[in-house]
Amino acid sequence: MGMGTSIFIIRWINFLTMLLAILVVIFGIWMGTHHDGCRKSLTLPVMGLGGFIFVVSIVGFFGALKNNSILLWIYLIMLCITLVGILVFTVLAFIVTNNGSGHSVAGLRYKEYQLQDYSTWFLKQLNDTDNWMRLKSCLVKSEDCNILSKKYKTLKQYKLAKLTPIEAGCCRPPSECGYPAVNASFYDLSFHPVNSNHDCKLYKNSKAVKCYDCDSCKAGVAQYMKTEWRLVAIFNVVLFVILLIIYLVGCCARRKAASNRSKG
């Protein structure tokens, strides 16, 4: 492989890396447009990763264009750091999201979630007073609970609904409380709870209260976060493999170019 060919390859793989970076940013934007402001915990990090990869690719592209060995070495080092960062985050994401799953309830088409089922990291984040007050304020302003009565106009429709984890955990009392539903947004609280679950006493029909202080609500948010983190982790696996191939090809091309330069 001649020196010119090596430089040509490096230019092209950096051009492809630029396109890949743009795809990562688009993925981050897609995550942002599909979730409200309460649930964008990974949107900015993903977009930031795409921006960083784009900068790395520009460094490599200009290094190859100008045949500047210093820029090419900086490019390879930055790309290596990116690979290590993606690998560490992905491993941690799979570890954090390994626990937690819903519990089926007889007569319901959706699952209920329990906070103690989730990883210690999720528990620490959600039990932090400041974090939860911020999330709670955002959830109250969101339409998750407020639109249930519009989505399900009859009690039968509501009972047959497939609620999301946040709707199931934050907008209604746990089924074990035994409160009968009057409609999608109102429960008859005159019945005494048949269970000692603390959430049963916290639930209120008020739009500003609902079950936002319940552990079941935190569990619903934890399940959402788990799904979001797992999606990003899977995306990162694909991204890591592609970047690793680009890195190895770049290293080989850089080595060949250096070898041809020394012979010349």
mmCIF file of C-alpha atoms in Angstrom:
data_model
loop_
_atom_site.group_PDB
_atom_site.id
_atom_site.type_symbol
_atom_site.label_atom_id
_atom_site.label_comp_id
_atom_site.label_asym_id
_atom_site.label_seq_id
_atom_site.Cartn_x
_atom_site.Cartn_y
_atom_site.Cartn_z
ATOM 1 C CA MET A 1 0.000 0.000 0.000
ATOM 2 C CA GLY A 2 1.556 3.310 -1.065
ATOM 3 C CA MET A 3 1.656 6.415 1.098
ATOM 4 C CA GLY A 4 -0.866 8.182 -1.132
ATOM 5 C CA THR A 5 -3.248 5.248 -0.829
ATOM 6 C CA SER A 6 -2.914 5.231 2.977
ATOM 7 C CA ILE A 7 -3.689 8.944 3.203
ATOM 8 C CA PHE A 8 -6.627 8.473 0.823
ATOM 9 C CA ILE A 9 -8.041 5.732 3.087
ATOM 10 C CA ILE A 10 -7.618 7.896 6.189
ATOM 11 C CA ARG A 11 -9.462 10.752 4.486
ATOM 12 C CA TRP A 12 -12.351 8.508 3.518
ATOM 13 C CA ILE A 13 -12.738 6.825 6.901
ATOM 14 C CA ASN A 14 -12.808 10.258 8.531
ATOM 15 C CA PHE A 15 -15.454 11.395 6.080
ATOM 16 C CA LEU A 16 -17.482 8.314 7.033
ATOM 17 C CA THR A 17 -16.882 9.112 10.705
ATOM 18 C CA MET A 18 -18.331 12.599 10.119
ATOM 19 C CA LEU A 19 -21.458 11.018 8.669
ATOM 20 C CA LEU A 20 -21.618 8.640 11.633
ATOM 21 C CA ALA A 21 -21.319 11.580 14.039
ATOM 22 C CA ILE A 22 -24.210 13.315 12.294
ATOM 23 C CA LEU A 23 -26.289 10.132 12.695
ATOM 24 C CA VAL A 24 -25.491 10.072 16.424
ATOM 25 C CA VAL A 25 -26.641 13.692 16.780
ATOM 26 C CA ILE A 26 -29.827 12.873 14.820
ATOM 27 C CA PHE A 27 -30.445 9.944 17.176
ATOM 28 C CA GLY A 28 -30.092 12.329 20.133
ATOM 29 C CA ILE A 29 -32.519 14.784 18.538
ATOM 30 C CA TRP A 30 -34.964 11.924 17.888
ATOM 31 C CA MET A 31 -34.811 10.970 21.574
ATOM 32 C CA GLY A 32 -35.523 14.577 22.511
ATOM 33 C CA THR A 33 -38.532 14.953 20.223
ATOM 34 C CA HIS A 34 -40.099 11.691 21.425
ATOM 35 C CA HIS A 35 -39.969 12.569 25.124
ATOM 36 C CA ASP A 36 -41.124 15.537 27.156
ATOM 37 C CA GLY A 37 -38.842 17.719 29.254
ATOM 38 C CA CYS A 38 -39.125 15.400 32.268
ATOM 39 C CA ARG A 39 -37.474 12.494 30.507
ATOM 40 C CA LYS A 40 -34.515 13.713 28.495
ATOM 41 C CA SER A 41 -31.750 12.468 30.777
ATOM 42 C CA LEU A 42 -29.669 11.014 27.945
ATOM 43 C CA THR A 43 -30.587 13.313 25.064
ATOM 44 C CA LEU A 44 -27.849 15.897 25.646
ATOM 45 C CA PRO A 45 -25.113 13.304 26.413
ATOM 46 C CA VAL A 46 -25.895 11.460 23.156
ATOM 47 C CA MET A 47 -25.845 14.686 21.158
ATOM 48 C CA GLY A 48 -22.628 15.679 22.939
ATOM 49 C CA LEU A 49 -21.059 12.351 21.984
ATOM 50 C CA GLY A 50 -22.035 12.924 18.353
ATOM 51 C CA GLY A 51 -20.533 16.411 18.451
ATOM 52 C CA PHE A 52 -17.287 15.095 19.955
ATOM 53 C CA ILE A 53 -16.989 12.355 17.322
ATOM 54 C CA PHE A 54 -17.572 15.000 14.648
ATOM 55 C CA VAL A 55 -14.702 17.115 16.034
ATOM 56 C CA VAL A 56 -12.456 14.032 16.168
ATOM 57 C CA SER A 57 -13.264 13.193 12.547
ATOM 58 C CA ILE A 58 -12.493 16.765 11.448
ATOM 59 C CA VAL A 59 -9.081 16.559 13.153
ATOM 60 C CA GLY A 60 -8.357 13.286 11.355
ATOM 61 C CA PHE A 61 -9.647 14.560 8.019
ATOM 62 C CA PHE A 62 -7.483 17.680 8.044
ATOM 63 C CA GLY A 63 -4.545 15.664 9.345
ATOM 64 C CA ALA A 64 -4.853 13.379 6.320
ATOM 65 C CA LEU A 65 -5.566 16.279 3.955
ATOM 66 C CA LYS A 66 -2.447 18.152 5.051
ATOM 67 C CA ASN A 67 -0.503 14.951 5.659
ATOM 68 C CA ASN A 68 0.180 16.223 9.196
ATOM 69 C CA SER A 69 1.428 13.394 11.407
ATOM 70 C CA ILE A 70 0.773 15.342 14.633
ATOM 71 C CA LEU A 71 -2.914 15.847 13.784
ATOM 72 C CA LEU A 72 -3.236 12.191 12.779
ATOM 73 C CA TRP A 73 -1.767 11.048 16.095
ATOM 74 C CA ILE A 74 -4.092 13.401 17.970
ATOM 75 C CA TYR A 75 -6.990 11.965 15.947
ATOM 76 C CA LEU A 76 -6.094 8.358 16.825
ATOM 77 C CA ILE A 77 -5.613 9.184 20.519
ATOM 78 C CA MET A 78 -8.943 11.044 20.697
ATOM 79 C CA LEU A 79 -10.700 8.206 18.890
ATOM 80 C CA CYS A 80 -9.166 5.701 21.313
ATOM 81 C CA ILE A 81 -10.411 7.781 24.273
ATOM 82 C CA THR A 82 -13.868 7.872 22.665
ATOM 83 C CA LEU A 83 -13.893 4.091 22.302
ATOM 84 C CA VAL A 84 -12.872 3.593 25.943
ATOM 85 C CA GLY A 85 -15.556 6.052 27.097
ATOM 86 C CA ILE A 86 -18.282 4.352 25.054
ATOM 87 C CA LEU A 87 -17.201 0.917 26.310
ATOM 88 C CA VAL A 88 -17.216 1.992 29.980
ATOM 89 C CA PHE A 89 -20.600 3.713 29.711
ATOM 90 C CA THR A 90 -22.152 0.771 27.850
ATOM 91 C CA VAL A 91 -20.943 -1.791 30.393
ATOM 92 C CA LEU A 92 -22.206 0.352 33.281
ATOM 93 C CA ALA A 93 -25.533 0.921 31.488
ATOM 94 C CA PHE A 94 -26.123 -2.818 31.104
ATOM 95 C CA ILE A 95 -25.195 -3.384 34.765
ATOM 96 C CA VAL A 96 -27.496 -0.601 35.992
ATOM 97 C CA THR A 97 -30.419 -1.784 33.845
ATOM 98 C CA ASN A 98 -30.003 -5.468 34.663
ATOM 99 C CA ASN A 99 -32.488 -5.364 37.556
ATOM 100 C CA GLY A 100 -36.124 -4.405 37.658
ATOM 101 C CA SER A 101 -39.152 -5.751 35.860
ATOM 102 C CA GLY A 102 -42.865 -5.276 36.096
ATOM 103 C CA HIS A 103 -45.313 -7.427 38.044
ATOM 104 C CA SER A 104 -48.421 -8.695 36.313
ATOM 105 C CA VAL A 105 -51.734 -7.985 38.021
ATOM 106 C CA ALA A 106 -54.829 -10.076 37.418
ATOM 107 C CA GLY A 107 -57.372 -8.258 35.283
ATOM 108 C CA LEU A 108 -54.930 -5.602 34.038
ATOM 109 C CA ARG A 109 -53.235 -5.418 30.641
ATOM 110 C CA TYR A 110 -50.256 -3.521 32.007
ATOM 111 C CA LYS A 111 -47.713 -4.190 34.724
ATOM 112 C CA GLU A 112 -47.076 -2.494 38.037
ATOM 113 C CA TYR A 113 -43.577 -1.713 39.236
ATOM 114 C CA GLN A 114 -41.895 -1.812 42.622
ATOM 115 C CA LEU A 115 -39.039 0.523 43.487
ATOM 116 C CA GLN A 116 -36.981 -2.041 45.423
ATOM 117 C CA ASP A 117 -36.608 -4.144 42.262
ATOM 118 C CA TYR A 118 -34.260 -1.628 40.641
ATOM 119 C CA SER A 119 -30.530 -1.081 40.921
ATOM 120 C CA THR A 120 -28.932 0.843 43.780
ATOM 121 C CA TRP A 121 -27.931 3.629 41.385
ATOM 122 C CA PHE A 122 -31.539 4.233 40.296
ATOM 123 C CA LEU A 123 -32.697 4.145 43.931
ATOM 124 C CA LYS A 124 -30.073 6.719 44.919
ATOM 125 C CA GLN A 125 -31.063 9.062 42.071
ATOM 126 C CA LEU A 126 -34.812 8.790 42.655
ATOM 127 C CA ASN A 127 -34.682 8.932 46.460
ATOM 128 C CA ASP A 128 -32.582 12.103 46.373
ATOM 129 C CA THR A 129 -34.960 14.836 47.552
ATOM 130 C CA ASP A 130 -33.774 17.520 45.125
ATOM 131 C CA ASN A 131 -33.829 15.157 42.127
ATOM 132 C CA TRP A 132 -37.314 13.917 42.913
ATOM 133 C CA MET A 133 -38.762 17.370 43.592
ATOM 134 C CA ARG A 134 -37.539 18.469 40.166
ATOM 135 C CA LEU A 135 -38.959 15.365 38.469
ATOM 136 C CA LYS A 136 -42.195 15.567 40.434
ATOM 137 C CA SER A 137 -42.714 19.219 39.469
ATOM 138 C CA CYS A 138 -42.156 18.314 35.839
ATOM 139 C CA LEU A 139 -44.505 15.311 35.986
ATOM 140 C CA VAL A 140 -47.277 17.415 37.526
ATOM 141 C CA LYS A 141 -46.990 19.872 34.625
ATOM 142 C CA SER A 142 -46.909 17.107 32.024
ATOM 143 C CA GLU A 143 -49.988 15.606 30.433
ATOM 144 C CA ASP A 144 -49.345 12.001 31.456
ATOM 145 C CA CYS A 145 -52.076 11.892 34.098
ATOM 146 C CA ASN A 146 -54.250 14.765 32.950
ATOM 147 C CA ILE A 147 -55.141 13.249 29.593
ATOM 148 C CA LEU A 148 -56.128 9.790 30.850
ATOM 149 C CA SER A 149 -59.762 10.797 31.233
ATOM 150 C CA LYS A 150 -59.700 12.095 27.651
ATOM 151 C CA LYS A 151 -58.012 8.988 26.260
ATOM 152 C CA TYR A 152 -60.322 6.582 28.088
ATOM 153 C CA LYS A 153 -63.813 8.020 28.285
ATOM 154 C CA THR A 154 -65.436 4.978 29.877
ATOM 155 C CA LEU A 155 -64.411 2.836 32.831
ATOM 156 C CA LYS A 156 -64.324 -0.240 30.578
ATOM 157 C CA GLN A 157 -61.883 1.430 28.183
ATOM 158 C CA TYR A 158 -59.700 2.418 31.134
ATOM 159 C CA LYS A 159 -59.606 -1.091 32.569
ATOM 160 C CA LEU A 160 -58.624 -2.505 29.161
ATOM 161 C CA ALA A 161 -55.939 0.133 28.591
ATOM 162 C CA LYS A 162 -52.225 -0.596 28.370
ATOM 163 C CA LEU A 163 -50.848 2.141 30.587
ATOM 164 C CA THR A 164 -47.224 3.212 30.425
ATOM 165 C CA PRO A 165 -45.049 2.615 33.517
ATOM 166 C CA ILE A 166 -45.366 6.281 34.530
ATOM 167 C CA GLU A 167 -49.139 6.303 34.001
ATOM 168 C CA ALA A 168 -49.488 3.076 35.983
ATOM 169 C CA GLY A 169 -47.263 4.264 38.823
ATOM 170 C CA CYS A 170 -47.981 7.998 39.114
ATOM 171 C CA CYS A 171 -51.585 8.466 37.983
ATOM 172 C CA ARG A 172 -53.339 5.791 40.037
ATOM 173 C CA PRO A 173 -53.001 3.995 43.364
ATOM 174 C CA PRO A 174 -51.440 0.514 43.386
ATOM 175 C CA SER A 175 -53.986 -2.228 42.737
ATOM 176 C CA GLU A 176 -53.279 -3.798 46.117
ATOM 177 C CA CYS A 177 -54.865 -0.751 47.800
ATOM 178 C CA GLY A 178 -58.261 -1.955 46.647
ATOM 179 C CA TYR A 179 -59.672 1.460 45.748
ATOM 180 C CA PRO A 180 -62.375 1.057 43.078
ATOM 181 C CA ALA A 181 -61.931 3.215 39.973
ATOM 182 C CA VAL A 182 -64.822 5.554 39.172
ATOM 183 C CA ASN A 183 -63.209 6.689 35.928
ATOM 184 C CA ALA A 184 -59.712 7.100 34.481
ATOM 185 C CA SER A 185 -58.821 9.977 36.806
ATOM 186 C CA PHE A 186 -60.892 9.380 39.912
ATOM 187 C CA TYR A 187 -60.900 6.637 42.554
ATOM 188 C CA ASP A 188 -63.343 6.094 45.408
ATOM 189 C CA LEU A 189 -61.128 6.726 48.444
ATOM 190 C CA SER A 190 -63.951 6.155 50.944
ATOM 191 C CA PHE A 191 -62.914 2.498 51.011
ATOM 192 C CA HIS A 192 -60.290 1.708 53.614
ATOM 193 C CA PRO A 193 -57.083 0.333 52.070
ATOM 194 C CA VAL A 194 -56.915 -3.444 52.272
ATOM 195 C CA ASN A 195 -53.114 -3.323 52.236
ATOM 196 C CA SER A 196 -50.446 -1.726 54.423
ATOM 197 C CA ASN A 197 -48.663 -0.262 51.393
ATOM 198 C CA HIS A 198 -47.734 3.331 52.313
ATOM 199 C CA ASP A 199 -48.619 4.467 48.779
ATOM 200 C CA CYS A 200 -52.291 3.800 49.529
ATOM 201 C CA LYS A 201 -52.331 6.710 52.002
ATOM 202 C CA LEU A 202 -50.375 9.017 49.718
ATOM 203 C CA TYR A 203 -52.666 8.806 46.696
ATOM 204 C CA LYS A 204 -55.168 11.626 46.199
ATOM 205 C CA ASN A 205 -57.485 12.390 43.268
ATOM 206 C CA SER A 206 -56.151 15.945 43.007
ATOM 207 C CA LYS A 207 -54.299 16.623 39.752
ATOM 208 C CA ALA A 208 -51.450 18.162 41.728
ATOM 209 C CA VAL A 209 -51.082 15.188 44.077
ATOM 210 C CA LYS A 210 -52.172 11.906 42.459
ATOM 211 C CA CYS A 211 -49.486 9.359 43.394
ATOM 212 C CA TYR A 212 -46.492 11.597 42.629
ATOM 213 C CA ASP A 213 -45.035 11.008 46.110
ATOM 214 C CA CYS A 214 -45.521 7.247 45.875
ATOM 215 C CA ASP A 215 -42.759 4.694 45.522
ATOM 216 C CA SER A 216 -44.820 3.247 42.682
ATOM 217 C CA CYS A 217 -44.364 6.534 40.778
ATOM 218 C CA LYS A 218 -40.607 6.449 41.344
ATOM 219 C CA ALA A 219 -40.647 2.844 40.130
ATOM 220 C CA GLY A 220 -42.503 3.893 36.975
ATOM 221 C CA VAL A 221 -39.857 6.546 36.307
ATOM 222 C CA ALA A 222 -37.129 3.971 37.027
ATOM 223 C CA GLN A 223 -38.654 1.615 34.470
ATOM 224 C CA TYR A 224 -38.741 4.409 31.905
ATOM 225 C CA MET A 225 -35.108 5.279 32.650
ATOM 226 C CA LYS A 226 -34.157 1.624 32.378
ATOM 227 C CA THR A 227 -35.765 1.369 28.936
ATOM 228 C CA GLU A 228 -34.088 4.587 27.774
ATOM 229 C CA TRP A 229 -30.670 3.553 29.102
ATOM 230 C CA ARG A 230 -30.954 0.094 27.545
ATOM 231 C CA LEU A 231 -31.851 1.635 24.157
ATOM 232 C CA VAL A 232 -28.806 3.914 24.304
ATOM 233 C CA ALA A 233 -26.601 1.011 25.449
ATOM 234 C CA ILE A 234 -27.636 -1.097 22.441
ATOM 235 C CA PHE A 235 -27.048 1.883 20.145
ATOM 236 C CA ASN A 236 -23.606 2.319 21.731
ATOM 237 C CA VAL A 237 -22.697 -1.328 21.047
ATOM 238 C CA VAL A 238 -23.313 -0.775 17.332
ATOM 239 C CA LEU A 239 -21.475 2.563 17.461
ATOM 240 C CA PHE A 240 -18.523 0.982 19.290
ATOM 241 C CA VAL A 241 -18.128 -1.787 16.708
ATOM 242 C CA ILE A 242 -18.203 0.677 13.798
ATOM 243 C CA LEU A 243 -15.739 3.079 15.472
ATOM 244 C CA LEU A 244 -13.449 0.191 16.421
ATOM 245 C CA ILE A 245 -13.282 -0.935 12.789
ATOM 246 C CA ILE A 246 -12.587 2.659 11.730
ATOM 247 C CA TYR A 247 -9.892 2.960 14.409
ATOM 248 C CA LEU A 248 -8.148 -0.278 13.393
ATOM 249 C CA VAL A 249 -8.220 0.647 9.696
ATOM 250 C CA GLY A 250 -6.921 4.102 10.550
ATOM 251 C CA CYS A 251 -4.081 2.642 12.633
ATOM 252 C CA CYS A 252 -3.074 0.281 9.811
ATOM 253 C CA ALA A 253 -3.203 3.069 7.223
ATOM 254 C CA ARG A 254 -1.238 5.387 9.511
ATOM 255 C CA ARG A 255 1.406 2.696 10.106
ATOM 256 C CA LYS A 256 1.719 2.023 6.384
ATOM 257 C CA ALA A 257 2.053 5.714 5.649
ATOM 258 C CA ALA A 258 4.757 6.105 8.304
ATOM 259 C CA SER A 259 6.567 3.031 6.973
ATOM 260 C CA ASN A 260 6.526 4.319 3.385
ATOM 261 C CA ARG A 261 7.725 7.744 4.549
ATOM 262 C CA SER A 262 10.706 6.201 6.381
ATOM 263 C CA LYS A 263 11.638 4.114 3.336
ATOM 264 C CA GLY A 264 11.414 7.132 1.144
#
